[in-house]
Tab-separated table of C-alpha atoms in Angstrom:
chain	number	residue	atom	x	y	z
H	1	GLY	CA	-15.381	24.679	18.379
H	2	TRP	CA	-12.930	23.261	15.897
H	3	ASN	CA	-9.529	22.080	17.131
H	4	TRP	CA	-7.129	23.788	14.716
H	5	THR	CA	-4.072	22.342	16.446
H	6	PHE	CA	-5.303	18.814	15.701
H	7	TRP	CA	-5.973	19.817	12.090
H	8	ARG	CA	-2.497	21.305	11.562
H	9	ARG	CA	-0.561	18.547	13.360
H	10	THR	CA	-2.463	15.444	12.295
H	11	LEU	CA	-5.539	15.602	10.140
H	12	ARG	CA	-4.254	17.849	7.325
H	13	GLN	CA	-1.458	15.387	6.463
H	14	LEU	CA	-3.876	12.442	6.565
H	15	VAL	CA	-6.251	14.200	4.157
H	16	ARG	CA	-3.325	14.858	1.809
H	17	GLU	CA	-2.330	11.174	1.872
H	18	LEU	CA	-5.853	9.788	1.335
H	19	GLY	CA	-7.897	12.591	-0.209
H	20	ALA	CA	-9.113	13.055	-3.778
H	21	ASP	CA	-5.849	14.708	-4.869
H	22	SER	CA	-3.600	11.897	-3.615
H	23	PRO	CA	-2.301	9.096	-5.860
H	24	LEU	CA	-3.669	6.474	-3.429
H	25	HIS	CA	-7.227	7.829	-3.663
H	26	HIS	CA	-7.878	6.110	-7.012
H	27	ALA	CA	-7.201	2.707	-5.476
H	28	LEU	CA	-9.172	3.409	-2.303
H	29	VAL	CA	-12.370	4.075	-4.254
H	30	ARG	CA	-12.067	0.847	-6.299
H	31	PRO	CA	-12.924	-1.938	-3.813
H	32	GLU	CA	-13.863	-4.274	-6.674
H	33	THR	CA	-10.131	-4.620	-7.459
H	34	THR	CA	-9.262	-5.880	-3.970
H	35	ARG	CA	-7.233	-9.051	-3.757
H	36	ARG	CA	-6.126	-10.664	-0.513
H	37	LEU	CA	-2.443	-11.501	-0.384
H	38	ALA	CA	-0.883	-14.223	1.762
H	39	THR	CA	1.351	-13.194	4.661
H	40	GLY	CA	2.018	-16.379	6.630
H	41	ASP	CA	1.577	-14.334	9.824
H	42	ALA	CA	-1.620	-14.592	11.882
H	43	TYR	CA	-1.225	-10.971	13.029
H	44	ALA	CA	-0.607	-9.460	9.593
H	45	GLN	CA	-2.981	-8.873	6.715
H	46	ALA	CA	-2.257	-7.716	3.188
H	47	ILE	CA	-4.387	-6.693	0.240
H	48	SER	CA	-3.717	-5.221	-3.160
H	49	ARG	CA	-5.792	-2.840	-5.218
H	50	LYS	CA	-5.390	-1.845	-8.857
H	51	ALA	CA	-5.772	1.614	-10.332
H	52	GLY	CA	-4.731	1.862	-13.975
H	53	ARG	CA	-1.213	0.428	-14.319
H	54	THR	CA	-0.580	0.733	-10.576
H	55	VAL	CA	-0.890	-1.976	-7.940
H	56	TRP	CA	-1.093	-0.697	-4.388
H	57	VAL	CA	-0.186	-3.144	-1.605
H	58	ILE	CA	-1.504	-2.345	1.874
H	59	VAL	CA	-0.092	-4.358	4.777
H	60	THR	CA	-1.162	-4.148	8.413
H	61	ASN	CA	0.424	-5.508	11.579
H	62	ARG	CA	-2.012	-6.117	14.460
H	63	ARG	CA	0.719	-7.517	16.693
H	64	GLY	CA	1.598	-5.446	19.747
H	65	ALA	CA	5.240	-5.418	18.623
H	66	PRO	CA	7.230	-4.655	15.461
H	67	ALA	CA	7.276	-7.459	12.883
H	68	THR	CA	8.839	-8.495	9.606
H	69	VAL	CA	6.067	-9.580	7.233
H	70	LEU	CA	6.522	-11.610	4.069
H	71	VAL	CA	3.786	-10.819	1.537
H	72	ARG	CA	3.150	-13.340	-1.274
H	73	GLY	CA	1.055	-13.138	-4.422
H	74	LEU	CA	2.336	-10.069	-6.240
H	75	PRO	CA	2.308	-9.976	-10.049
H	76	PRO	CA	5.509	-11.347	-11.632
H	77	TRP	CA	6.459	-7.957	-13.100
H	78	ALA	CA	6.345	-6.248	-9.656
H	79	ARG	CA	10.024	-6.029	-8.723
H	80	THR	CA	10.683	-2.441	-7.681
H	81	GLY	CA	8.190	-0.395	-5.713
H	82	ARG	CA	8.006	2.698	-3.541
H	83	THR	CA	6.488	3.180	-0.111
H	84	TYR	CA	3.691	5.690	0.214
H	85	PRO	CA	4.047	8.312	1.441
H	86	GLY	CA	7.765	8.860	1.463
H	87	GLY	CA	8.923	7.082	-1.647
H	88	GLN	CA	11.449	4.713	-0.064
H	89	GLY	CA	12.414	2.028	-2.570
H	90	VAL	CA	11.490	-1.610	-1.917
H	91	ARG	CA	12.313	-4.788	-3.825
H	92	ALA	CA	10.060	-7.735	-4.509
H	93	ARG	CA	11.230	-11.046	-5.893
H	94	ASP	CA	9.262	-13.984	-7.270
H	95	GLY	CA	5.983	-12.351	-6.255
H	96	ARG	CA	7.171	-11.829	-2.662
H	97	LEU	CA	7.814	-8.701	-0.659
H	98	ARG	CA	9.369	-8.453	2.807
H	99	LEU	CA	8.378	-5.439	4.913
H	100	GLU	CA	9.264	-4.178	8.362
H	101	LEU	CA	6.190	-2.930	10.207
H	102	GLY	CA	6.020	-1.136	13.502
H	103	ASP	CA	3.795	-1.943	16.458
H	104	ARG	CA	0.264	-2.017	14.975
H	105	GLY	CA	1.742	-0.415	11.878
H	106	VAL	CA	0.572	-0.057	8.292
H	107	ARG	CA	2.724	0.102	5.148
H	108	VAL	CA	1.572	1.034	1.676
H	109	VAL	CA	3.690	0.159	-1.364
H	110	ARG	CA	3.123	1.239	-4.955
H	111	PHE	CA	4.160	-0.868	-7.973
H	112	VAL	CA	3.705	0.506	-11.499
H	113	ALA	CA	3.404	-1.954	-14.398
H	114	PRO	CA	5.698	-1.427	-17.393
H	115	ALA	CA	4.105	0.695	-20.125
H	116	ASP	CA	4.204	-2.157	-22.638
H	117	ARG	CA	1.874	-4.302	-20.520
H	118	ARG	CA	-1.660	-4.142	-21.907
H	119	TYR	CA	-2.936	-6.892	-19.705
H	120	TRP	CA	-1.503	-8.311	-16.545
H	121	ARG	CA	-2.776	-10.400	-13.730
H	122	MET	CA	-1.917	-11.049	-10.126
H	123	ALA	CA	0.156	-14.174	-9.473
């Protein structure tokens, strides 16, 4: 039968974070917007995806220990972002973002372009 304990403790929250009603869903279903970002760390990978005026940055750490990862290649306007989920504020500068990642961790950061930007590109 179905494991309801697993659903309540783990899977329900994951579906909320990634499912059709989540803000991240729009970026996940648009693989054509994927752009690889530089990290300078052999154990870390980073990509960005666009959805409307939002750039989502997804960073992974494959190292067996916590790591600080420097991500390069963000658009020049991306200065203040929020982690997802949770909404903790992060700062980027000169197209760079520094993130703390746990052991084999993943961080997702959301940057929203200013409303007056009709067109923008990644750096």
